[in-house]
PDB file of C-alpha atoms in Angstrom:
ATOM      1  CA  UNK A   1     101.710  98.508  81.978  1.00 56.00           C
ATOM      2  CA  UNK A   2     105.039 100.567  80.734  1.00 70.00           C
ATOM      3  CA  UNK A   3     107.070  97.525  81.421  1.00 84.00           C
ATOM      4  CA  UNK A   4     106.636  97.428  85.226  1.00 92.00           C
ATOM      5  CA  UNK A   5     105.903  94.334  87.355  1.00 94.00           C
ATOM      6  CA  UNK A   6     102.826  92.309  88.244  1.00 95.00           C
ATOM      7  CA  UNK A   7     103.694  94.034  91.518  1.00 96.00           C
ATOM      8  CA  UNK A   8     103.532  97.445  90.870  1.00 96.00           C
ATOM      9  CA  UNK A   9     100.454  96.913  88.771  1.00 96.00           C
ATOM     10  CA  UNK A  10      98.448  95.346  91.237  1.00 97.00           C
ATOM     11  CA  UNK A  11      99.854  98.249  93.762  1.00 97.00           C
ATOM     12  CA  UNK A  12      98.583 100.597  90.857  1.00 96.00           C
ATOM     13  CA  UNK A  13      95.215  99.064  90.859  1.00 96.00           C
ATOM     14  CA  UNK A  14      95.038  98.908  94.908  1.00 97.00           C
ATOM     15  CA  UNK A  15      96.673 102.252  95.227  1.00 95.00           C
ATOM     16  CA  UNK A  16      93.270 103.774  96.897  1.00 94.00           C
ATOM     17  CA  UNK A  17      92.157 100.763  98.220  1.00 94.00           C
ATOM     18  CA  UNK A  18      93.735 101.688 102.012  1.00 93.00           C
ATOM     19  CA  UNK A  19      92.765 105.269 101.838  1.00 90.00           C
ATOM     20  CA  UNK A  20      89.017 104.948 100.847  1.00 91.00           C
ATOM     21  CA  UNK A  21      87.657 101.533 102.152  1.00 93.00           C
ATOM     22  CA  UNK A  22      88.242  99.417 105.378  1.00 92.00           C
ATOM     23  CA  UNK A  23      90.653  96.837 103.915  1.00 93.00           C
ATOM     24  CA  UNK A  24      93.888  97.636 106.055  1.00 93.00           C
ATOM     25  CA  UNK A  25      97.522  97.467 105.214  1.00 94.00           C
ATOM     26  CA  UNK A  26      97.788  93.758 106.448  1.00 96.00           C
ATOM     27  CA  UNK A  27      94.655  92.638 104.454  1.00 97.00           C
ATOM     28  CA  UNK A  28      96.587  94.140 101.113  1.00 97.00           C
ATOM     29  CA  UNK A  29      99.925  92.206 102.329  1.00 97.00           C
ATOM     30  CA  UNK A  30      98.327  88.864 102.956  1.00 97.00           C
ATOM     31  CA  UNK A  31      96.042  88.673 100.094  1.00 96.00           C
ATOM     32  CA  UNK A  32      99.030  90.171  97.710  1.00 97.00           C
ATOM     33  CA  UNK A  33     101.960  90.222  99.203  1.00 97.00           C
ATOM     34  CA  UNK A  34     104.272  92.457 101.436  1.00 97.00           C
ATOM     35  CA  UNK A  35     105.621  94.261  98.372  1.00 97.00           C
ATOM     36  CA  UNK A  36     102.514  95.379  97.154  1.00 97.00           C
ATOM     37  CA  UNK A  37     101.105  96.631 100.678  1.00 97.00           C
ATOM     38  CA  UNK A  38     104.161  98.582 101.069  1.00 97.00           C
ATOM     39  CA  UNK A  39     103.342 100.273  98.076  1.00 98.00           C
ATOM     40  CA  UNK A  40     100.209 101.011  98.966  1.00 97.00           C
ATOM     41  CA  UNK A  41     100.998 102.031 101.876  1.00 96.00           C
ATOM     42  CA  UNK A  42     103.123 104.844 100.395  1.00 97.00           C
ATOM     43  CA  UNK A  43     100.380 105.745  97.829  1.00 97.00           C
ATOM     44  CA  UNK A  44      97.992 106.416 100.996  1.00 95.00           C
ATOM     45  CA  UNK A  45      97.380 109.401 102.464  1.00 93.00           C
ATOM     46  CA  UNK A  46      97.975 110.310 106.109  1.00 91.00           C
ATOM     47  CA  UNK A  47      93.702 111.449 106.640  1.00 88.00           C
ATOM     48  CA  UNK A  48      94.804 112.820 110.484  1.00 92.00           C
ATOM     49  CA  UNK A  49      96.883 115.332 108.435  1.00 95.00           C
ATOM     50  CA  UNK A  50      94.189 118.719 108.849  1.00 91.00           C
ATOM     51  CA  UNK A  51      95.035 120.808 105.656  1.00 93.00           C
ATOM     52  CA  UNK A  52      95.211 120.050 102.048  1.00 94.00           C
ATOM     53  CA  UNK A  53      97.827 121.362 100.985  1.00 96.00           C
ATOM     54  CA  UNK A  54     100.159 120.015 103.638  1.00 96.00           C
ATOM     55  CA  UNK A  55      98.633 116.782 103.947  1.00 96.00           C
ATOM     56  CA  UNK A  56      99.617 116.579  99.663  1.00 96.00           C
ATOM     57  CA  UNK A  57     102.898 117.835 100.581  1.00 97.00           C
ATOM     58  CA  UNK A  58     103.227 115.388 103.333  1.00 97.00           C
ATOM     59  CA  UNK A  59     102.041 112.669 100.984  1.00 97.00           C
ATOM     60  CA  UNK A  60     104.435 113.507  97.851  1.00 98.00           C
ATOM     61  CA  UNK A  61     107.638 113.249 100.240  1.00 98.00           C
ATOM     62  CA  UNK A  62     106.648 109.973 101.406  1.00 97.00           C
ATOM     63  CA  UNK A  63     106.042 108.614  97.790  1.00 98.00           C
ATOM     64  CA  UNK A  64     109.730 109.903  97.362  1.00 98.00           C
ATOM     65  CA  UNK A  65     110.984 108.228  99.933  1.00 97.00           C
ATOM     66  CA  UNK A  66     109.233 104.680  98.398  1.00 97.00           C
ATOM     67  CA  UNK A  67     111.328 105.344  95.104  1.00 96.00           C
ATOM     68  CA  UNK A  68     110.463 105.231  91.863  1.00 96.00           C
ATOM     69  CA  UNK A  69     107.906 102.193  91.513  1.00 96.00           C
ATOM     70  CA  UNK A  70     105.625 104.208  93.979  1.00 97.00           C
ATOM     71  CA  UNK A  71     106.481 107.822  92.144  1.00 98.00           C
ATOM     72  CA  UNK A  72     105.403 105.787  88.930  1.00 97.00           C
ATOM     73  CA  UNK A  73     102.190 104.920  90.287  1.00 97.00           C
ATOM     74  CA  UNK A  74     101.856 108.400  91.855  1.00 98.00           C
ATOM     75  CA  UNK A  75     102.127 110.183  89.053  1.00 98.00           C
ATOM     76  CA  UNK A  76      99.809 108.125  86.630  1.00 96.00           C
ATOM     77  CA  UNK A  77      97.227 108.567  89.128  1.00 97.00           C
ATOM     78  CA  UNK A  78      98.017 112.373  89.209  1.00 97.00           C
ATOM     79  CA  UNK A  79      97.629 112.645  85.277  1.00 97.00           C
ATOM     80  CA  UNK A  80      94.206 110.237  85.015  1.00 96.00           C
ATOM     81  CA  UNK A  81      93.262 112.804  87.926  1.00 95.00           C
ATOM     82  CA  UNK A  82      94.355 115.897  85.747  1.00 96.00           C
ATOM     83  CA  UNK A  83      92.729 114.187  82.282  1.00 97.00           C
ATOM     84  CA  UNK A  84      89.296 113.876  84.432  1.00 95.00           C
ATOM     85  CA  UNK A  85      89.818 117.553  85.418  1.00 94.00           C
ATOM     86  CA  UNK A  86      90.241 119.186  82.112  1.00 95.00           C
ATOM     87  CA  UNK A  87      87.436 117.167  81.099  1.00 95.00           C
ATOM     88  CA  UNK A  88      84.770 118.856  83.169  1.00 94.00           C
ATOM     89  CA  UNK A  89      86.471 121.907  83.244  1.00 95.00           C
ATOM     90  CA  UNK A  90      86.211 122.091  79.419  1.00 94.00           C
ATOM     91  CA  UNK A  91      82.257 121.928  80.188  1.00 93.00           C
ATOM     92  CA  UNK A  92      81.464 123.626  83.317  1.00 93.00           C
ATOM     93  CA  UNK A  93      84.673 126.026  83.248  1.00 92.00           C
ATOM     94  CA  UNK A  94      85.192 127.608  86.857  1.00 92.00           C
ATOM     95  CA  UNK A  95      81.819 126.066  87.734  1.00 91.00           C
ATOM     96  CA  UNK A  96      83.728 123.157  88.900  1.00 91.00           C
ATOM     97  CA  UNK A  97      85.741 124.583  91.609  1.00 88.00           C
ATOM     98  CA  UNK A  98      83.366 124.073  94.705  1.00 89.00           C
ATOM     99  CA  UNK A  99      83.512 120.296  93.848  1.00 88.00           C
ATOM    100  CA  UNK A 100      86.988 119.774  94.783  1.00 87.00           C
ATOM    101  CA  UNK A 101      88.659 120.461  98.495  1.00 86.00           C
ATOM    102  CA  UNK A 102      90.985 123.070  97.409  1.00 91.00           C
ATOM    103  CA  UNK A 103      90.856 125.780  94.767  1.00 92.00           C
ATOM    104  CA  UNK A 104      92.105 124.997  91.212  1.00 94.00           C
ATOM    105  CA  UNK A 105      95.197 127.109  91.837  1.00 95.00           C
ATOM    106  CA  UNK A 106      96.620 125.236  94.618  1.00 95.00           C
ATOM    107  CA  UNK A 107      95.984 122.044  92.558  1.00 95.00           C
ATOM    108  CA  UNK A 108      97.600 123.176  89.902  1.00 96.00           C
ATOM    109  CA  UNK A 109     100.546 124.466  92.182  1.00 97.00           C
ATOM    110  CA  UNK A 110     100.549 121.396  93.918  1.00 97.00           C
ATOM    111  CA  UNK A 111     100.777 119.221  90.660  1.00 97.00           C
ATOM    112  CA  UNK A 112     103.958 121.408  90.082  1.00 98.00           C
ATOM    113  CA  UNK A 113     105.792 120.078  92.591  1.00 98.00           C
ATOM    114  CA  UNK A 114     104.436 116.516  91.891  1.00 98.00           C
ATOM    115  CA  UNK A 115     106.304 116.981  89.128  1.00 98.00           C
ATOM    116  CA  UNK A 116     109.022 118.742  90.042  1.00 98.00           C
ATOM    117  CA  UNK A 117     109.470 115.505  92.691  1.00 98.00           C
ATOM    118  CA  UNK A 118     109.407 113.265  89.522  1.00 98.00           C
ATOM    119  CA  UNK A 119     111.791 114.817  87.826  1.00 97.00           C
ATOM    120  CA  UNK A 120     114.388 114.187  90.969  1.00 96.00           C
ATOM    121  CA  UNK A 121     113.442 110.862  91.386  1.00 95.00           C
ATOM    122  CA  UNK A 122     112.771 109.557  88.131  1.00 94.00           C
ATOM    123  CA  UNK A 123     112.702 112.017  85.185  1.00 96.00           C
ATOM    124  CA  UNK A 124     112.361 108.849  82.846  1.00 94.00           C
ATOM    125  CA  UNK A 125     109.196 107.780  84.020  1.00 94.00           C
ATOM    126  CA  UNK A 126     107.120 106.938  80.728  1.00 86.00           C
ATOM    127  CA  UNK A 127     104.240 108.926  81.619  1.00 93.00           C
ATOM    128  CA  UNK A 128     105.985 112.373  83.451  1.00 97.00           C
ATOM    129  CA  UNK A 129     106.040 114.006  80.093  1.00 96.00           C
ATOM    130  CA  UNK A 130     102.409 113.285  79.429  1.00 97.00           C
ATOM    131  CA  UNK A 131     101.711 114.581  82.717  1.00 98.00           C
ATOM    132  CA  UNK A 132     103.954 117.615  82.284  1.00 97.00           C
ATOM    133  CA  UNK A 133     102.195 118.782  79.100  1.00 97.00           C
ATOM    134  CA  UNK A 134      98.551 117.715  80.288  1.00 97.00           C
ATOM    135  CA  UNK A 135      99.358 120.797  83.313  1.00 98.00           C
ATOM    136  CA  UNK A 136     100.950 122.908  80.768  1.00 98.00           C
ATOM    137  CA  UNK A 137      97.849 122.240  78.061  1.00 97.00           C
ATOM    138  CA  UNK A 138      95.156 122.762  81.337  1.00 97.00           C
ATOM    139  CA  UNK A 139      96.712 126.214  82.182  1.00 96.00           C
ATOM    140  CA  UNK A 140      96.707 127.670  78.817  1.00 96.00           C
ATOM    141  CA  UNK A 141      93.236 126.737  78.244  1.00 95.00           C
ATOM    142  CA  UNK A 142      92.173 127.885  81.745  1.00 95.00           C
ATOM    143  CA  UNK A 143      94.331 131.169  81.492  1.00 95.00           C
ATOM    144  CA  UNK A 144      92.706 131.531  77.768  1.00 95.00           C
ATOM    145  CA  UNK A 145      88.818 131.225  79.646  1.00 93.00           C
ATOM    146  CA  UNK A 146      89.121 133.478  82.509  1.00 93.00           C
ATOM    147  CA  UNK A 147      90.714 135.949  79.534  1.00 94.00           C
ATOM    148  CA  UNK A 148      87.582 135.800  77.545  1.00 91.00           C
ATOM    149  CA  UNK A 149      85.348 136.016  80.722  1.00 87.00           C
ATOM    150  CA  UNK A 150      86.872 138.848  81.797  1.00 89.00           C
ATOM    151  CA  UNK A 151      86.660 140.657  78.857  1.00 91.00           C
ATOM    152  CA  UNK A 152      83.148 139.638  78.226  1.00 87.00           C
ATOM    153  CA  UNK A 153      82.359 141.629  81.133  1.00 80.00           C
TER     154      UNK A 153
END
């Protein structure tokens, strides 16, 4: 739990729950509490946003503006996201790509400025550093495989 609150930890928990069921804002606040809706709230995604890439951007600002118990949450769920990633990619190498909505570069961009946001907002977060070497680790070993399938060509 790194010390945080019930609060944040049951926002942790919930932090999809908005985004990918039919449970609304209002059912998270009455059955938990206003504080933990409003977190997750600002861990959900605006779905009318069209592309990706803006729709993450979109997303990371308004987890900034929530401060740093929803940047917390935001960022754990970006490295368990990143750990399940180099995972399969270890396996399946570039195989994977088709699986996800945007190519693995503009993931991996985009989890750069995740945590280049942390870092403003709360470059003490246990679990940025973690995060910041997991990226670092996943491009070296990705850089490393398209090297040796390139020159096994």
């Amino acid at each position: 739990d790194a010390g945080f609150r019930d609060e944040v930890i049951a926002a942790a928990l919930l932090h999809d729950v908005v985004e990918d069921t039919e449970l609304s804002s209002d059912e998270v606040a009455e059955r938990f509490g206003d504080e933990v809706a409003q977190l997750v709230e600002a861990l959900s995604e605006d779905k009318g946003i069209e592309g990706f890439e803006e729709r993450k951007r979109e997303h990371r600002e308004q987890v900034e503006e929530a401060g740093y118990e929803a940047v917390a949450i935001y960022i754990a769920d970006k490295l368990s996201n990143l750990r399940d990633m180099r995972a399969i990619y270890s396996r399946e190498g570039e195989a994977i790509a088709p699986r996800f909505a945007a190519p693995l570069d503009v993931r991996i961009a985009l989890w750069r400025e995740d945590a280049e946001m942390a870092m403003r907002v709360a470059p003490e977060l246990p679990h940025l550093e973690a995060f910041q070497s997991a990226l670092d680790e996943f491009e070296r070993e990705r850089d490393g495989r398209l090297a040796r399938e390139a020159s096994a060509r």
